[in-house]
Amino acid sequence: QVQLVESGGGLVQAGASLRLSCTVSGGTTFSAYGMGWFRQAPGKEREFVAGISVIHSTNFAASVKGRFTISRDNAKNTVYLQMNMVKPEDTAVYYCAADGRRIAFLSPRPSDYAYWGQGTQVTVSS
C-alpha cells in the first residue's frame, strides 16, 4: 500500500540546480521511515546518493557531498533532494526509497529499503 512518487527530474546543463521531490502515501507514519535517494546510470549498479533518518540525521555519497542536500517535511510526507552544481556524471534515474524498519539507523544498502518509487530521469548536458 505504501507508494512513493518522485518528481522534479529533467534535462539541465552542467552547473545548474535541480530539486527532486518524493511524496509518500499509504504508510502508517511517514515520519517513522528513514528515507533515501538512490540513482542508477546505464550499465551501472544502483548506488546510494543521500539519506535522511527519522531524526533528520543525513548521509551522502562522497561524489555528491558539498553539492547535494537532503531534507524532509513530515507534514507533507515529502523528502527532497536539492542538487546543486550538477555534473554530467550525475546523469541517472533517481529513485526515492523508504526504509520500513522504523529505526534511526541510516543504511546505504538498497536491500534495506522496502519501498521504492518509479524513478525520475535526471540528464545533465555538458
PDB file of C-alpha atoms in Angstrom:
ATOM      1  CA  GLN A   1       0.000   0.000   0.000  1.00  0.00           C
ATOM      2  CA  VAL A   2       2.946   2.330   0.561  1.00  0.00           C
ATOM      3  CA  GLN A   3       3.538   4.351  -2.578  1.00  0.00           C
ATOM      4  CA  LEU A   4       6.337   6.732  -3.459  1.00  0.00           C
ATOM      5  CA  VAL A   5       6.179   9.181  -6.336  1.00  0.00           C
ATOM      6  CA  GLU A   6       9.201  11.168  -7.484  1.00  0.00           C
ATOM      7  CA  SER A   7       9.107  14.388  -9.429  1.00  0.00           C
ATOM      8  CA  GLY A   8      11.418  17.174 -10.499  1.00  0.00           C
ATOM      9  CA  GLY A   9      13.728  15.401 -12.895  1.00  0.00           C
ATOM     10  CA  GLY A  10      14.600  16.777 -16.272  1.00  0.00           C
ATOM     11  CA  LEU A  11      17.291  17.932 -18.649  1.00  0.00           C
ATOM     12  CA  VAL A  12      19.642  20.569 -17.305  1.00  0.00           C
ATOM     13  CA  GLN A  13      23.038  21.972 -18.108  1.00  0.00           C
ATOM     14  CA  ALA A  14      26.138  21.287 -16.077  1.00  0.00           C
ATOM     15  CA  GLY A  15      26.391  23.679 -13.158  1.00  0.00           C
ATOM     16  CA  ALA A  16      22.650  24.104 -12.798  1.00  0.00           C
ATOM     17  CA  SER A  17      20.479  23.288  -9.806  1.00  0.00           C
ATOM     18  CA  LEU A  18      17.597  20.885  -9.585  1.00  0.00           C
ATOM     19  CA  ARG A  19      15.301  19.795  -6.798  1.00  0.00           C
ATOM     20  CA  LEU A  20      13.760  16.364  -6.711  1.00  0.00           C
ATOM     21  CA  SER A  21      10.718  15.615  -4.599  1.00  0.00           C
ATOM     22  CA  CYS A  22       9.307  12.358  -3.346  1.00  0.00           C
ATOM     23  CA  THR A  23       5.875  12.137  -1.810  1.00  0.00           C
ATOM     24  CA  VAL A  24       4.897   9.092   0.210  1.00  0.00           C
ATOM     25  CA  SER A  25       1.363   7.860   0.715  1.00  0.00           C
ATOM     26  CA  GLY A  26      -0.313   4.837   2.217  1.00  0.00           C
ATOM     27  CA  GLY A  27       2.100   4.288   5.068  1.00  0.00           C
ATOM     28  CA  THR A  28       1.264   4.195   8.723  1.00  0.00           C
ATOM     29  CA  THR A  29       3.502   7.102   9.685  1.00  0.00           C
ATOM     30  CA  PHE A  30       5.797   8.822   7.214  1.00  0.00           C
ATOM     31  CA  SER A  31       7.887  10.302   9.998  1.00  0.00           C
ATOM     32  CA  ALA A  32       8.827   6.784  11.131  1.00  0.00           C
ATOM     33  CA  TYR A  33      10.568   5.933   7.832  1.00  0.00           C
ATOM     34  CA  GLY A  34      14.169   6.506   7.051  1.00  0.00           C
ATOM     35  CA  MET A  35      14.313   7.874   3.514  1.00  0.00           C
ATOM     36  CA  GLY A  36      16.939   7.544   0.853  1.00  0.00           C
ATOM     37  CA  TRP A  37      17.751   8.694  -2.638  1.00  0.00           C
ATOM     38  CA  PHE A  38      19.490   6.296  -4.991  1.00  0.00           C
ATOM     39  CA  ARG A  39      20.470   6.592  -8.614  1.00  0.00           C
ATOM     40  CA  GLN A  40      21.234   4.239 -11.435  1.00  0.00           C
ATOM     41  CA  ALA A  41      23.038   5.118 -14.629  1.00  0.00           C
ATOM     42  CA  PRO A  42      23.079   2.897 -17.721  1.00  0.00           C
ATOM     43  CA  GLY A  43      25.404  -0.036 -17.226  1.00  0.00           C
ATOM     44  CA  LYS A  44      25.940   0.711 -13.551  1.00  0.00           C
ATOM     45  CA  GLU A  45      24.540  -0.659 -10.335  1.00  0.00           C
ATOM     46  CA  ARG A  46      22.110   1.302  -8.256  1.00  0.00           C
ATOM     47  CA  GLU A  47      24.032   3.483  -5.830  1.00  0.00           C
ATOM     48  CA  PHE A  48      23.238   5.371  -2.683  1.00  0.00           C
ATOM     49  CA  VAL A  49      23.129   9.129  -3.073  1.00  0.00           C
ATOM     50  CA  ALA A  50      21.745  10.541   0.156  1.00  0.00           C
ATOM     51  CA  GLY A  51      19.692   9.523   3.143  1.00  0.00           C
ATOM     52  CA  ILE A  52      17.815  11.176   5.951  1.00  0.00           C
ATOM     53  CA  SER A  53      16.772   9.403   9.108  1.00  0.00           C
ATOM     54  CA  VAL A  54      13.724   9.646  11.322  1.00  0.00           C
ATOM     55  CA  ILE A  55      15.647  12.131  13.467  1.00  0.00           C
ATOM     56  CA  HIS A  56      16.799  14.132  10.425  1.00  0.00           C
ATOM     57  CA  SER A  57      20.385  12.987  10.504  1.00  0.00           C
ATOM     58  CA  THR A  58      21.821  12.801   6.982  1.00  0.00           C
ATOM     59  CA  ASN A  59      24.396  10.935   4.987  1.00  0.00           C
ATOM     60  CA  PHE A  60      25.748  11.499   1.487  1.00  0.00           C
ATOM     61  CA  ALA A  61      27.752   9.652  -1.076  1.00  0.00           C
ATOM     62  CA  ALA A  62      31.251  11.060  -1.394  1.00  0.00           C
ATOM     63  CA  SER A  63      30.581  12.004  -5.004  1.00  0.00           C
ATOM     64  CA  VAL A  64      27.821  14.444  -4.051  1.00  0.00           C
ATOM     65  CA  LYS A  65      28.996  15.830  -0.712  1.00  0.00           C
ATOM     66  CA  GLY A  66      29.036  19.591  -0.776  1.00  0.00           C
ATOM     67  CA  ARG A  67      26.741  19.727  -3.790  1.00  0.00           C
ATOM     68  CA  PHE A  68      23.584  17.888  -2.784  1.00  0.00           C
ATOM     69  CA  THR A  69      21.398  18.247   0.273  1.00  0.00           C
ATOM     70  CA  ILE A  70      18.533  16.131   1.508  1.00  0.00           C
ATOM     71  CA  SER A  71      15.636  17.249   3.648  1.00  0.00           C
ATOM     72  CA  ARG A  72      12.220  16.066   4.683  1.00  0.00           C
ATOM     73  CA  ASP A  73       8.933  17.689   5.515  1.00  0.00           C
ATOM     74  CA  ASN A  74       6.955  15.266   7.622  1.00  0.00           C
ATOM     75  CA  ALA A  75       3.850  17.431   7.462  1.00  0.00           C
ATOM     76  CA  LYS A  76       3.836  16.973   3.677  1.00  0.00           C
ATOM     77  CA  ASN A  77       5.049  13.356   3.660  1.00  0.00           C
ATOM     78  CA  THR A  78       7.783  14.523   1.328  1.00  0.00           C
ATOM     79  CA  VAL A  79      11.527  14.133   1.041  1.00  0.00           C
ATOM     80  CA  TYR A  80      13.636  16.381  -1.175  1.00  0.00           C
ATOM     81  CA  LEU A  81      16.970  16.139  -2.889  1.00  0.00           C
ATOM     82  CA  GLN A  82      18.460  19.513  -3.700  1.00  0.00           C
ATOM     83  CA  MET A  83      21.046  19.089  -6.422  1.00  0.00           C
ATOM     84  CA  ASN A  84      23.450  21.963  -6.948  1.00  0.00           C
ATOM     85  CA  MET A  85      26.327  22.311  -9.375  1.00  0.00           C
ATOM     86  CA  VAL A  86      25.256  19.204 -11.214  1.00  0.00           C
ATOM     87  CA  LYS A  87      27.731  17.379 -13.404  1.00  0.00           C
ATOM     88  CA  PRO A  88      27.269  15.140 -16.442  1.00  0.00           C
ATOM     89  CA  GLU A  89      28.203  12.187 -14.265  1.00  0.00           C
ATOM     90  CA  ASP A  90      25.104  12.890 -12.176  1.00  0.00           C
ATOM     91  CA  THR A  91      23.005  11.722 -15.105  1.00  0.00           C
ATOM     92  CA  ALA A  92      20.895   8.795 -13.958  1.00  0.00           C
ATOM     93  CA  VAL A  93      17.462   7.669 -12.977  1.00  0.00           C
ATOM     94  CA  TYR A  94      16.927   8.824  -9.413  1.00  0.00           C
ATOM     95  CA  TYR A  95      14.868   6.701  -7.074  1.00  0.00           C
ATOM     96  CA  CYS A  96      13.300   7.545  -3.770  1.00  0.00           C
ATOM     97  CA  ALA A  97      13.110   4.758  -1.217  1.00  0.00           C
ATOM     98  CA  ALA A  98      11.691   4.224   2.248  1.00  0.00           C
ATOM     99  CA  ASP A  99      13.175   2.062   4.978  1.00  0.00           C
ATOM    100  CA  GLY A 100      10.218   0.471   6.703  1.00  0.00           C
ATOM    101  CA  ARG A 101      12.113  -0.729   9.742  1.00  0.00           C
ATOM    102  CA  ARG A 102      11.220   2.324  11.838  1.00  0.00           C
ATOM    103  CA  ILE A 103      14.732   2.790  13.158  1.00  0.00           C
ATOM    104  CA  ALA A 104      17.100   5.732  13.332  1.00  0.00           C
ATOM    105  CA  PHE A 105      19.936   3.935  11.543  1.00  0.00           C
ATOM    106  CA  LEU A 106      20.658   5.198   8.023  1.00  0.00           C
ATOM    107  CA  SER A 107      21.536   2.480   5.565  1.00  0.00           C
ATOM    108  CA  PRO A 108      23.233   2.954   2.182  1.00  0.00           C
ATOM    109  CA  ARG A 109      22.206  -0.516   1.052  1.00  0.00           C
ATOM    110  CA  PRO A 110      19.308  -0.768  -1.420  1.00  0.00           C
ATOM    111  CA  SER A 111      18.288  -4.084   0.116  1.00  0.00           C
ATOM    112  CA  ASP A 112      17.410  -2.343   3.376  1.00  0.00           C
ATOM    113  CA  TYR A 113      14.715  -0.249   1.718  1.00  0.00           C
ATOM    114  CA  ALA A 114      11.349  -1.896   1.376  1.00  0.00           C
ATOM    115  CA  TYR A 115       9.510   0.674  -0.718  1.00  0.00           C
ATOM    116  CA  TRP A 116      10.599   2.331  -3.939  1.00  0.00           C
ATOM    117  CA  GLY A 117       9.350   4.936  -6.311  1.00  0.00           C
ATOM    118  CA  GLN A 118       9.285   4.578 -10.083  1.00  0.00           C
ATOM    119  CA  GLY A 119      12.229   6.885 -10.591  1.00  0.00           C
ATOM    120  CA  THR A 120      12.743  10.207 -12.285  1.00  0.00           C
ATOM    121  CA  GLN A 121      15.277  10.842 -15.027  1.00  0.00           C
ATOM    122  CA  VAL A 122      17.944  13.470 -14.497  1.00  0.00           C
ATOM    123  CA  THR A 123      20.076  14.284 -17.505  1.00  0.00           C
ATOM    124  CA  VAL A 124      22.931  16.754 -17.262  1.00  0.00           C
ATOM    125  CA  SER A 125      24.332  18.051 -20.515  1.00  0.00           C
ATOM    126  CA  SER A 126      27.935  19.108 -20.940  1.00  0.00           C
TER     127      SER A 126
END
